[in-house]
Coordinates of C-alpha atoms in Angstrom, one line a residue:
Chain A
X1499 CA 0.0 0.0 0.0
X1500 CA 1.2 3.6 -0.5
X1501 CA 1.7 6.3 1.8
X1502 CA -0.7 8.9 3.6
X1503 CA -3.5 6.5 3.1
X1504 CA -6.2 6.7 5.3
X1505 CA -4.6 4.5 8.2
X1506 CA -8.4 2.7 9.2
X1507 CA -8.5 1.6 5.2
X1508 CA -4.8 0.2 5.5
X1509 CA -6.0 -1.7 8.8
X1510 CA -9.3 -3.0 7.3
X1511 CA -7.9 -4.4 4.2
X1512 CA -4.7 -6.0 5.8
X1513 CA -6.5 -8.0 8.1
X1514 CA -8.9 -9.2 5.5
X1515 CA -6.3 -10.0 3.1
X1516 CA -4.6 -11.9 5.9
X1517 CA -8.0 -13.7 6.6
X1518 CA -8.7 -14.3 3.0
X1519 CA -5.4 -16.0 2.4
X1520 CA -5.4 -17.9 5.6
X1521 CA -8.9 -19.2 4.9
X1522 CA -7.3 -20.4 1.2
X1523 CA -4.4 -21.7 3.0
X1524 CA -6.4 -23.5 5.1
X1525 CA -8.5 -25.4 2.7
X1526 CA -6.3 -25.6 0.3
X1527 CA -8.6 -24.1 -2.0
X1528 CA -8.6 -25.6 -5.5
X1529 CA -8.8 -23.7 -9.0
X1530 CA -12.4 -25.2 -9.5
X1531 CA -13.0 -24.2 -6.0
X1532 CA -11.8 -20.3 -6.8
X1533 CA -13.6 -20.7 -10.3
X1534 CA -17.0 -21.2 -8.4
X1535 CA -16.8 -18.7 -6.4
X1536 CA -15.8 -16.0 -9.1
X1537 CA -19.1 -17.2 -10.6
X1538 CA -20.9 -16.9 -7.5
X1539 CA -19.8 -13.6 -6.6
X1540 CA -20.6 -12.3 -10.3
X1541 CA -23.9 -14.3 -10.3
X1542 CA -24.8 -12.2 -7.0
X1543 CA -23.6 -8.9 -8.2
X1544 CA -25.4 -9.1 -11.3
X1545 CA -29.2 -10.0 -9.9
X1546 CA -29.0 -7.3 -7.6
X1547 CA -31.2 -4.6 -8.4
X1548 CA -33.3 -1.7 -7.2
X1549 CA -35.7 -4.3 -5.6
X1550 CA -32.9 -6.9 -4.6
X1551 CA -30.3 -6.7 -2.7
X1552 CA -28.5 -10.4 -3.1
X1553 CA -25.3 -9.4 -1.2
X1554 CA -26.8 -8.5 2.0
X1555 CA -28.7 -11.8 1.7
X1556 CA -25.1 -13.5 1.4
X1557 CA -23.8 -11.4 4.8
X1558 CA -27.3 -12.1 6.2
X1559 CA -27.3 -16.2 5.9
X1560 CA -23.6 -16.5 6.4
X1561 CA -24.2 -14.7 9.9
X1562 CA -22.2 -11.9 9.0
X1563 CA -24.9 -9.3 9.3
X1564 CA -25.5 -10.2 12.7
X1565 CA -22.2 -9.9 13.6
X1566 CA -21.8 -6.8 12.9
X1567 CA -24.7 -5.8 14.1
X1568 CA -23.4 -7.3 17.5
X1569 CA -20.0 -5.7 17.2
X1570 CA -21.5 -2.3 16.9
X1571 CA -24.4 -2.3 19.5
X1572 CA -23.6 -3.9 22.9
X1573 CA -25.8 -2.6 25.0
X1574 CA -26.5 -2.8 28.8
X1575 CA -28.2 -5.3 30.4
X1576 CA -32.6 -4.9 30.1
X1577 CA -31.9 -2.9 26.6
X1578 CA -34.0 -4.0 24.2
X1579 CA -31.4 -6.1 21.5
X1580 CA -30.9 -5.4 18.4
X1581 CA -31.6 -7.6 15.2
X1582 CA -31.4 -7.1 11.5
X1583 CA -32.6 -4.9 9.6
X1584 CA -33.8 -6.7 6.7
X1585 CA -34.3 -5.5 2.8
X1586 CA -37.8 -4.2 3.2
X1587 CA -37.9 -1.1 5.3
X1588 CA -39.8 1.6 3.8
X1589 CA -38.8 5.3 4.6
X1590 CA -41.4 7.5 5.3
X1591 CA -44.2 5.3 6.1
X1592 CA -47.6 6.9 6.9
X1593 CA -47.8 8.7 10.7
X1594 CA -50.5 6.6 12.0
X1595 CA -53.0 7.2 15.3
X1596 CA -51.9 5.4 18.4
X1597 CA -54.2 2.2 17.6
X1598 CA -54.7 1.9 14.1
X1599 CA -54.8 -0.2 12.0
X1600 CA -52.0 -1.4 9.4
X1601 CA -53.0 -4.2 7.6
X1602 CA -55.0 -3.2 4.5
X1603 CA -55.8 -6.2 2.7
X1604 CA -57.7 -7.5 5.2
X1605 CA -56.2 -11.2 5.4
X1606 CA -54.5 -13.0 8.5
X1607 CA -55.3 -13.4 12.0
X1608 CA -55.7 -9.9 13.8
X1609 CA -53.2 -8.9 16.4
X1610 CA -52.5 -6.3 18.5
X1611 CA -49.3 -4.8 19.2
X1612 CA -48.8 -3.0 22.8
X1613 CA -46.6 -1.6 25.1
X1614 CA -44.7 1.3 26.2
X1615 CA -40.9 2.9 24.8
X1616 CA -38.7 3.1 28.1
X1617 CA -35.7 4.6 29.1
X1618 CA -32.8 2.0 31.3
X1619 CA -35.2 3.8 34.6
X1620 CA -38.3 2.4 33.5
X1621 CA -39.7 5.9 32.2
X1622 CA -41.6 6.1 29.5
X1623 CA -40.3 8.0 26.1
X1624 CA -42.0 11.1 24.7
X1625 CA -42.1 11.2 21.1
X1626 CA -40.6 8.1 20.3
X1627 CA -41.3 6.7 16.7
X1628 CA -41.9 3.5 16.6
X1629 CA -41.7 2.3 12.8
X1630 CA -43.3 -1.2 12.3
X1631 CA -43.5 -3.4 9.1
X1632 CA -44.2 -7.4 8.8
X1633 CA -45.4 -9.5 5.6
X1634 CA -48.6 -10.2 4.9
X1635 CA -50.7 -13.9 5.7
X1636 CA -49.1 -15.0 2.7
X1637 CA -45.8 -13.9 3.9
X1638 CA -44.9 -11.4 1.4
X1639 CA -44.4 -7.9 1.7
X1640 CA -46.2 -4.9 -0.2
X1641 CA -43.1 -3.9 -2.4
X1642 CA -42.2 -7.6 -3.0
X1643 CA -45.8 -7.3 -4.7
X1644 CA -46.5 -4.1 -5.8
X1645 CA -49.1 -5.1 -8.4
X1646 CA -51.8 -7.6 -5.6
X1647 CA -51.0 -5.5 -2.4
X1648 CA -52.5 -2.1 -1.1
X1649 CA -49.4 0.0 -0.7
X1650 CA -48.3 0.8 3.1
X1651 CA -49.5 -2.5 3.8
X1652 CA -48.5 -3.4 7.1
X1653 CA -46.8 -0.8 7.8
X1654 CA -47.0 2.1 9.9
X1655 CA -45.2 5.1 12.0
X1656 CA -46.5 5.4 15.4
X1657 CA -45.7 8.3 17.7
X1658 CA -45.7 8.2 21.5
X1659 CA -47.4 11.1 24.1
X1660 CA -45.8 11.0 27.2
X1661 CA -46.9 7.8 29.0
X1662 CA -44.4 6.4 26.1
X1663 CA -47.6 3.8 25.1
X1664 CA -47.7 3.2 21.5
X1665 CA -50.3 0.7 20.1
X1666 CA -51.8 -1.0 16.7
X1667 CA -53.6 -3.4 15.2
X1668 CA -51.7 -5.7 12.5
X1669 CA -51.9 -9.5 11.9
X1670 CA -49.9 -12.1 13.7
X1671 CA -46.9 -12.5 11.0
X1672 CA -46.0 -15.7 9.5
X1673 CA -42.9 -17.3 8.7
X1674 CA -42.0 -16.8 5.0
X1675 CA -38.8 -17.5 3.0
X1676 CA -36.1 -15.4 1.9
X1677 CA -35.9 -15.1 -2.2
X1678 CA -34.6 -18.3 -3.0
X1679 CA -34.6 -18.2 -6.5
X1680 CA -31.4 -16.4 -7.1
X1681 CA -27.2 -17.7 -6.4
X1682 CA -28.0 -17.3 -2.4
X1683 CA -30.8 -19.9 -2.2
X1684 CA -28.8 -21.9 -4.5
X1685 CA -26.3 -21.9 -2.0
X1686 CA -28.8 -22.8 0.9
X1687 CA -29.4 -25.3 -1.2
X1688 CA -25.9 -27.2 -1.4
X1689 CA -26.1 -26.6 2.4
X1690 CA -28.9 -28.3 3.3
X1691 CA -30.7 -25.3 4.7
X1692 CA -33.8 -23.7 4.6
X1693 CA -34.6 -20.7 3.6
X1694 CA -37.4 -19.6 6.1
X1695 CA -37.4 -17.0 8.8
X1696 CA -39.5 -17.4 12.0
X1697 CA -42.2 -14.5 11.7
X1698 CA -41.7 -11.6 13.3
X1699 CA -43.2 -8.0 13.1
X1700 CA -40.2 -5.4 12.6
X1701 CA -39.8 -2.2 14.7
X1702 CA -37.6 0.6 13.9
X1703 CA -37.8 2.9 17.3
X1704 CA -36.3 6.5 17.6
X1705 CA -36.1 8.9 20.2
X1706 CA -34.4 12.3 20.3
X1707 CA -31.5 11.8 22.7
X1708 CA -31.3 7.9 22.7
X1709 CA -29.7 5.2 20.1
X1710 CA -32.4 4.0 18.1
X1711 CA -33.3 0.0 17.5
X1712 CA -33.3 -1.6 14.9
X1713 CA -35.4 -5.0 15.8
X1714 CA -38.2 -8.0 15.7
X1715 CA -40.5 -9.3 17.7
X1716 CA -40.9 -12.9 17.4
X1717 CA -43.6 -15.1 17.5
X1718 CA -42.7 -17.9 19.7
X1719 CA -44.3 -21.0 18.6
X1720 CA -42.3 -21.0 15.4
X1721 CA -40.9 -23.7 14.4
X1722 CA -38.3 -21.8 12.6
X1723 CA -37.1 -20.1 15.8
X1724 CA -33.9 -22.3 16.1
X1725 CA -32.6 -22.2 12.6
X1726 CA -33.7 -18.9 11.3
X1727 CA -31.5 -18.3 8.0
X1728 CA -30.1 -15.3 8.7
X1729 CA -29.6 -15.9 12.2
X1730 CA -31.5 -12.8 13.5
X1731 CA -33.3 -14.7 16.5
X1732 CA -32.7 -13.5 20.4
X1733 CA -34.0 -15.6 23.2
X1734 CA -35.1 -11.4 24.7
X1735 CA -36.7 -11.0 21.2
X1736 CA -39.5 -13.6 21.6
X1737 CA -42.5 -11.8 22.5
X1738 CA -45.4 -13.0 24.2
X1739 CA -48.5 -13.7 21.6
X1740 CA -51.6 -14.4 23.5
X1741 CA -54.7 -15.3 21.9
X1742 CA -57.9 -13.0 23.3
X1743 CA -61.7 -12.5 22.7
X1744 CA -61.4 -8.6 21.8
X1745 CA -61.2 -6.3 18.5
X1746 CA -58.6 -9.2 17.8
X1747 CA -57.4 -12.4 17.7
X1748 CA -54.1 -12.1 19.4
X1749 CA -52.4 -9.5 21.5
X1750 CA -48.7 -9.2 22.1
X1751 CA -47.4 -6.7 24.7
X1752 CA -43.5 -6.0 25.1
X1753 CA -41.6 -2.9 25.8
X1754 CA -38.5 -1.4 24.4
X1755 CA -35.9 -0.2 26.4
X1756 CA -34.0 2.4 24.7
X1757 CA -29.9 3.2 25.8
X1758 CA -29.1 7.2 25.7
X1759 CA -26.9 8.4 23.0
X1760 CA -23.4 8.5 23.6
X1761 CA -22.5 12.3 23.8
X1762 CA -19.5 13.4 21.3
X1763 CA -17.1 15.6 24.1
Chain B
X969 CA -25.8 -26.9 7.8
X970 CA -28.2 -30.0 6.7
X971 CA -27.2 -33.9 7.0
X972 CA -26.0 -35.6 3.6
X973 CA -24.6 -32.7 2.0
X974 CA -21.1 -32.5 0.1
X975 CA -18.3 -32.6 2.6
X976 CA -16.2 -30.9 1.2
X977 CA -18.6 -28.2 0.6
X978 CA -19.0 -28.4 4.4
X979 CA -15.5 -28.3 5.0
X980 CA -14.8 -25.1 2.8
X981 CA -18.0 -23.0 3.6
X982 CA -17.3 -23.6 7.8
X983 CA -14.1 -22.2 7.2
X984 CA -14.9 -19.6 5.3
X985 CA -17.8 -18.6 7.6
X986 CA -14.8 -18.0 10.5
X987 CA -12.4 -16.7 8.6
X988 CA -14.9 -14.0 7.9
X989 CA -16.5 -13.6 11.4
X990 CA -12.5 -13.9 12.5
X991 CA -12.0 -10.9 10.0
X992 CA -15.1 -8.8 11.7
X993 CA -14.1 -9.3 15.3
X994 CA -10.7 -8.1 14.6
X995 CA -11.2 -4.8 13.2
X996 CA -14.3 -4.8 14.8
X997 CA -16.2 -3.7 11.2
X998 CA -18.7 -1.0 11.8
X999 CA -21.8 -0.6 10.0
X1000 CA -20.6 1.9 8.1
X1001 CA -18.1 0.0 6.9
X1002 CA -20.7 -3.5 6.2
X1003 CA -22.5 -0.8 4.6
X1004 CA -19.5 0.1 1.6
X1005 CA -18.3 -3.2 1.9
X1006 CA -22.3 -3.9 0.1
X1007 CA -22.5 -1.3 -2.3
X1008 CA -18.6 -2.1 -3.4
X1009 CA -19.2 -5.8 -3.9
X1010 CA -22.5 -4.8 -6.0
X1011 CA -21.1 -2.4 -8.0
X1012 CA -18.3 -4.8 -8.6
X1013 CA -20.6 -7.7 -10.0
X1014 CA -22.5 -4.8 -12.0
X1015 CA -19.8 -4.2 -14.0
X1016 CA -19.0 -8.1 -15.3
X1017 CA -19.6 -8.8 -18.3
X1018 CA -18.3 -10.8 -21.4
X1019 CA -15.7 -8.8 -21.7
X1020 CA -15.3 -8.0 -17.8
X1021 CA -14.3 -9.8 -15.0
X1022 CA -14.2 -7.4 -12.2
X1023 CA -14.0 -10.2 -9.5
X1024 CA -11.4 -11.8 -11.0
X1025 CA -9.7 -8.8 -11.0
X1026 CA -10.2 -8.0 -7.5
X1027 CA -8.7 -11.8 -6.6
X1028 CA -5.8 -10.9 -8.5
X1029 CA -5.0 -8.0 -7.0
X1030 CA -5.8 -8.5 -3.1
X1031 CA -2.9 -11.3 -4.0
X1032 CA -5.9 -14.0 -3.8
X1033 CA -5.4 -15.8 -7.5
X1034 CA -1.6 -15.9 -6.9
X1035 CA -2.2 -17.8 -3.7
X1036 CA -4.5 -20.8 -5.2
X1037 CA -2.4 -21.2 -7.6
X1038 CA 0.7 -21.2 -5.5
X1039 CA -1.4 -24.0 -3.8
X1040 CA -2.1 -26.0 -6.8
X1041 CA 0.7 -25.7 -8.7
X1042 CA 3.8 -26.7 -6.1
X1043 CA 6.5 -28.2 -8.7
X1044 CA 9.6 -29.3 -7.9
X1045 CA 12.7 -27.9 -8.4
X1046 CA 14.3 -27.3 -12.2
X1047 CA 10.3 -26.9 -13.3
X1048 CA 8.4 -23.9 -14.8
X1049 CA 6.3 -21.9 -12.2
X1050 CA 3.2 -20.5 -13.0
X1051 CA 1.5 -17.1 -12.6
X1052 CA -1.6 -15.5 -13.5
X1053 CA -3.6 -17.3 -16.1
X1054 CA -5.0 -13.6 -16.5
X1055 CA -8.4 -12.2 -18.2
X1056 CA -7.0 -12.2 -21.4
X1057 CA -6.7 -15.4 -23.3
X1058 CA -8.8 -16.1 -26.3
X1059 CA -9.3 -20.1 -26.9
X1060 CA -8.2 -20.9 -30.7
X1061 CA -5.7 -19.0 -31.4
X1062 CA -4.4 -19.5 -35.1
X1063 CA -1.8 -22.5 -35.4
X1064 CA 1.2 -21.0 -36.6
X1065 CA 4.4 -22.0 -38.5
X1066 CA 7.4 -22.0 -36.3
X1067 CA 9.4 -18.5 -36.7
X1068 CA 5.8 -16.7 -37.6
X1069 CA 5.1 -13.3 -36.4
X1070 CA 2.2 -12.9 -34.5
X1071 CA 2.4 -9.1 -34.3
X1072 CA 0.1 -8.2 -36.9
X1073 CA -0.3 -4.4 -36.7
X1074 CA 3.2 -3.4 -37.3
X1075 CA 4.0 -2.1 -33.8
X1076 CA 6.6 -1.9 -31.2
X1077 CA 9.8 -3.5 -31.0
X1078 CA 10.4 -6.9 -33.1
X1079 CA 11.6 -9.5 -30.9
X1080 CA 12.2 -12.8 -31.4
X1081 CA 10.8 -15.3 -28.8
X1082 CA 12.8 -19.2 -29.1
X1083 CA 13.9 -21.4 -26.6
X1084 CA 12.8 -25.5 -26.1
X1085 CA 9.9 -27.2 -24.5
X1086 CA 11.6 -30.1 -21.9
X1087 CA 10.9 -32.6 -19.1
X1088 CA 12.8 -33.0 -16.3
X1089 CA 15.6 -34.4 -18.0
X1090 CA 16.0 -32.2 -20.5
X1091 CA 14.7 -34.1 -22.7
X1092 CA 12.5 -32.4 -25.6
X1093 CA 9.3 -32.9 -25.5
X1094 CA 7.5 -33.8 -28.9
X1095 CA 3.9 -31.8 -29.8
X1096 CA 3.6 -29.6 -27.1
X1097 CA 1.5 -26.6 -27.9
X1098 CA 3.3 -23.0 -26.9
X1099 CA 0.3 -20.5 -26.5
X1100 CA 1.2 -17.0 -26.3
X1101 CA -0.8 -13.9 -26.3
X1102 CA 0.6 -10.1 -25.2
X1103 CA -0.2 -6.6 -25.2
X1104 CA 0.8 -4.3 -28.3
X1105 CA 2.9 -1.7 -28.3
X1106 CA 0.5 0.7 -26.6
X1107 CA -0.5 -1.7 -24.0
X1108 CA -3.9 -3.1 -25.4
X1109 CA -4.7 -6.7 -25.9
X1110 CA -6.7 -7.3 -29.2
X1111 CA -10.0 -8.0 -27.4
X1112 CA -9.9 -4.7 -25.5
X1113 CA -9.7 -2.9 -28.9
X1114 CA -11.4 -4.8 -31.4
X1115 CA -12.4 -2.1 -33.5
X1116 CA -8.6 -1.2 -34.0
X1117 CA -6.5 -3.9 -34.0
X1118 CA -6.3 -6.6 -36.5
X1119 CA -8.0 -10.2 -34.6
X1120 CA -5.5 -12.8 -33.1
X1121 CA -3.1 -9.9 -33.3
X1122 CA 0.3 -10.7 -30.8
X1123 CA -1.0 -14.5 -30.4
X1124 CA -0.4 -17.9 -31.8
X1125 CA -0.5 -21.2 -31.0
X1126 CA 3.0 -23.4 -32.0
X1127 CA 3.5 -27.0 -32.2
X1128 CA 7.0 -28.2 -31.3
X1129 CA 9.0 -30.9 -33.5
X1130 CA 11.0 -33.4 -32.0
X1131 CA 13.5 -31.2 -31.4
X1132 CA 11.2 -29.7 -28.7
X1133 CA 12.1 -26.0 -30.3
X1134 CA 9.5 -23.0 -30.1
X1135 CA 10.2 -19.9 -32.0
X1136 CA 8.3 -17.1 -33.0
X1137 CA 8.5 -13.3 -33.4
X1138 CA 6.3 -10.8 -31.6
X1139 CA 6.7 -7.6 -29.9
X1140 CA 9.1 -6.5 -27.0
X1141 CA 5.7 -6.5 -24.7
X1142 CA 5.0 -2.9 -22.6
X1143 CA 4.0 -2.1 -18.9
X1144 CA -0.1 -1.6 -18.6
X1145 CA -2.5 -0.7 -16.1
X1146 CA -5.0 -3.3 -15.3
X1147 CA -8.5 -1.8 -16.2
X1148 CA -8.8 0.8 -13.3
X1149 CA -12.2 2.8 -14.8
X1150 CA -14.2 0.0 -12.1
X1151 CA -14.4 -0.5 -8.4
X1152 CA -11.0 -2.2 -8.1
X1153 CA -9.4 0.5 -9.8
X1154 CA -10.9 2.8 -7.2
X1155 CA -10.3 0.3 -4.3
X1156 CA -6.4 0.4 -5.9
X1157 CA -6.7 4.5 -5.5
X1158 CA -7.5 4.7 -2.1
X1159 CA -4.7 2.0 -0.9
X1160 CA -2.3 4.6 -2.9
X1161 CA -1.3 1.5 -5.3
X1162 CA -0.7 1.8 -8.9
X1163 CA -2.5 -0.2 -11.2
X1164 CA 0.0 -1.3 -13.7
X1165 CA 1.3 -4.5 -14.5
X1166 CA 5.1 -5.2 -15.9
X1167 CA 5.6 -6.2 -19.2
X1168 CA 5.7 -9.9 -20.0
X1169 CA 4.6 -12.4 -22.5
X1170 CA 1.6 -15.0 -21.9
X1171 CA 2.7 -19.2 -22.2
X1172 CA 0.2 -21.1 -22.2
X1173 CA 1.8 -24.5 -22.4
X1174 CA 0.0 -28.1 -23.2
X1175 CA 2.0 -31.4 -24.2
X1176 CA 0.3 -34.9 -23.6
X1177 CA 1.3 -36.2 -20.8
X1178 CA 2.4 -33.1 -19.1
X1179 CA 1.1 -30.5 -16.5
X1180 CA 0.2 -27.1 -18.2
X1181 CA 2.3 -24.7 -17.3
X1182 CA 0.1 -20.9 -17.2
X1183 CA 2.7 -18.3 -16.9
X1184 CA 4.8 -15.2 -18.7
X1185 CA 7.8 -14.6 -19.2
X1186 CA 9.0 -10.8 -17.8
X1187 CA 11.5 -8.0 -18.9
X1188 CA 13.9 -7.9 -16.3
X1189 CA 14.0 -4.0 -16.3
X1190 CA 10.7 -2.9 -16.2
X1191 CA 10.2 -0.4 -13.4
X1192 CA 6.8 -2.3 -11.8
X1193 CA 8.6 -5.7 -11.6
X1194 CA 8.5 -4.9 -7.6
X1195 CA 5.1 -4.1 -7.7
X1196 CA 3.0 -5.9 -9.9
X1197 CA -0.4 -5.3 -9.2
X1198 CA -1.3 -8.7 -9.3
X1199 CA 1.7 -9.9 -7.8
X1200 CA 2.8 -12.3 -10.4
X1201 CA 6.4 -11.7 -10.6
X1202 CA 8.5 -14.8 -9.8
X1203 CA 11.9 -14.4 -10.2
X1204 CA 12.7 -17.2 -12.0
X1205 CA 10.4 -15.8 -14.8
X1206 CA 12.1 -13.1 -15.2
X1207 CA 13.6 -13.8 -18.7
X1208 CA 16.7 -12.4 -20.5
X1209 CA 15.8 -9.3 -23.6
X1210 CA 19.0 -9.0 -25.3
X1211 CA 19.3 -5.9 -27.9
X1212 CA 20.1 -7.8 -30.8
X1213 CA 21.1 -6.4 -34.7
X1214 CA 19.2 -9.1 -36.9
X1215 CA 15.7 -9.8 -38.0
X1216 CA 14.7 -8.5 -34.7
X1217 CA 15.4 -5.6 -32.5
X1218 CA 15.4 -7.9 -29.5
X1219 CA 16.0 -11.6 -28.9
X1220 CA 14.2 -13.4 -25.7
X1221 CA 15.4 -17.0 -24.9
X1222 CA 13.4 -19.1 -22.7
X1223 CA 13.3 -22.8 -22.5
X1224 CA 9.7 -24.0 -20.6
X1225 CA 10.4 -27.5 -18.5
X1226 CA 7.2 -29.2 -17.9
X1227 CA 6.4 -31.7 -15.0
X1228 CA 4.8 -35.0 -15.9
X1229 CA 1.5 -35.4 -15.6
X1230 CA 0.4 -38.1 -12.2
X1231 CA -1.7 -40.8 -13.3
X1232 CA -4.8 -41.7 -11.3
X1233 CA -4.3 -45.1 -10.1

């Protein structure tokens, strides 16, 4: 490497040469080996698209997202953990009232989604957003089918007063698989894996003044809890999902516990 | 990873899975970082095509092609080493007559190319096939300029007699940058590295009963001998251009000893 690089760059790329080369070293890897892989990597850089992103599939079922995702948000004990963030966020979702509704097609098995945004004290958080989004009964979401669902389905922005509660009415989510059709399922294939994630309903929360979360809440009868593809399951992130006689089916309370920003001195 | 599934595919993907997370840990990556990591490995599948290989050149130049090839190619002593097979070989070269020219546009610096094919021995060896492709005099390969230079100009294919003899007159070959216009030219800017390569002739060499031998042949005194960007420079390729005052300008002996081929029992 030259000089009067950026010295972070020279760090990050010497230690992944090293662990490139070991990792060859290790399994002797063979020129048909090295060949695949070019194609692989090509094959993945080429179906990605404005709607696909097949490289963050590849970090997310090799446990790499995950990891970094760990590495970069260790938080205190009783903080709500982090999982990942997944392909199909939506900025600017419509600012719903506490206890809408966000399904708009009308199908699955009506839940409601409760609880309060809390500081490490146990006090509730004014003006927290709390961004949700999950699939649909058929365990797709809106943009993967732009042309059959409403748009905004199951999804929502929720704003909290100042007992912190937010609250709304989706649909229990269900387990769906990751797009499988592509060089990434192809590979779950060879491995003997599934492509499935448990369901889970996503939350993005924010709060001015505190690190925001980027999670799910999992349903806990799943039975793909244990061998999620991309790895994203916490034992703190399986939420209660209790089946009532009210406006819904199910209810499923949890709280999140936000951490304060770090201040820059 | 499921039951029944190709061991060795098991073996390779566990250890690339650590090597990876191994990788993370250590510079503890930040999400910033996952982030261009992404968008880089996207942009550099985008820009494949068939006359593109950006991952290939991003293995050759993070020193990764050099290093599976170093592990399947360990010859014993008194043997051709190999190098980069590089992205420019064209299958079908024209068959030549010993002592052709394959520089076709009437550029550059004649030089004349001869030396013998052996085995260990020293023995000729009979029909072996001497591929060669190189750059003209301005640093282009044919295919990169096919609207300019004449087809299958600088390469040939020659078949050795009994004597074992390849000759053949081409061009004194020139220093070129790799194409740099793509991610890993950019990746190649920020690590403050040069993207050229030293001049060399392509061998491609076949003879039944043989190992191939992929490799070139480099002029000792180009400046970027120390710092090939691909890192294919072995010493003991580095071959002798003598200023001569004949047919050519130049004269370039090299004599290729090949390895027998092992026999699957």
């Amino acid at each position: 490497m030259g000089e009067n690089i950026n010295p972070r760059l020279a760090e990050v790329m010497s230690a992944l040469v090293r662990h490139l080369h070991g990792f060859a070293k290790e399994v002797q890897l063979t020129q048909d080996e090295w060949d695949l892989a070019i194609a692989f990597l090509t094959r993945t850089g080429q179906i990605c698209s404005e709607e696909r992103q097949e490289f963050i599939l590849l970090s997310d079922t090799l446990g790499f997202s995950m990891l970094v995702d760990a590495i970069n948000n260790r938080r205190p004990s009783g903080a709500t953990e982090n999982t990942v963030f997944g392909p199909f966020h939506v900025d600017g979702a419509p600012v719903r009232q506490m206890g809408d509704c966000i399904s708009l097609d009308g199908k699955g098995d009506s839940c409601l989604f409760e609880g309060r945004v809390l500081d490490l004290h146990g006090e509730p958080i004014e003006n927290a957003c709390v961004d949700v989004w999950s699939d649909n009964s058929e365990g797709f979401y809106d943009v993967q089918q732009p042309d059959i669902q409403p748009k905004w389905n199951n999804r929502g922005r929720f704003v909290t007063g100042t007992d912190g509660v937010y609250r709304f009415i989706g649909i229990k989510p269900v387990s769906y698989p990751i797009p499988d059709d592509g060089p990434v399922g192809q590979m779950l294939g060879h491995l003997g894996r599934h492509p499935y994630r448990p369901a889970h309903m996503h939350f993005l929360v924010t709060a001015p003044g505190f690190k925001k979360i980027v999670t799910h809440t999992f349903v806990g009868d799943d039975p793909y809890l244990a061998s999620d593809t991309v790895f994203g399951v916490k034992e703190t992130l399986i939420a209660p999902f209790e089946h009532v006689r009210g406006e819904t089916e199910w209810r499923s309370p949890f709280d999140f516990v936000m951490v304060p920003e770090e201040r820059s001195s």
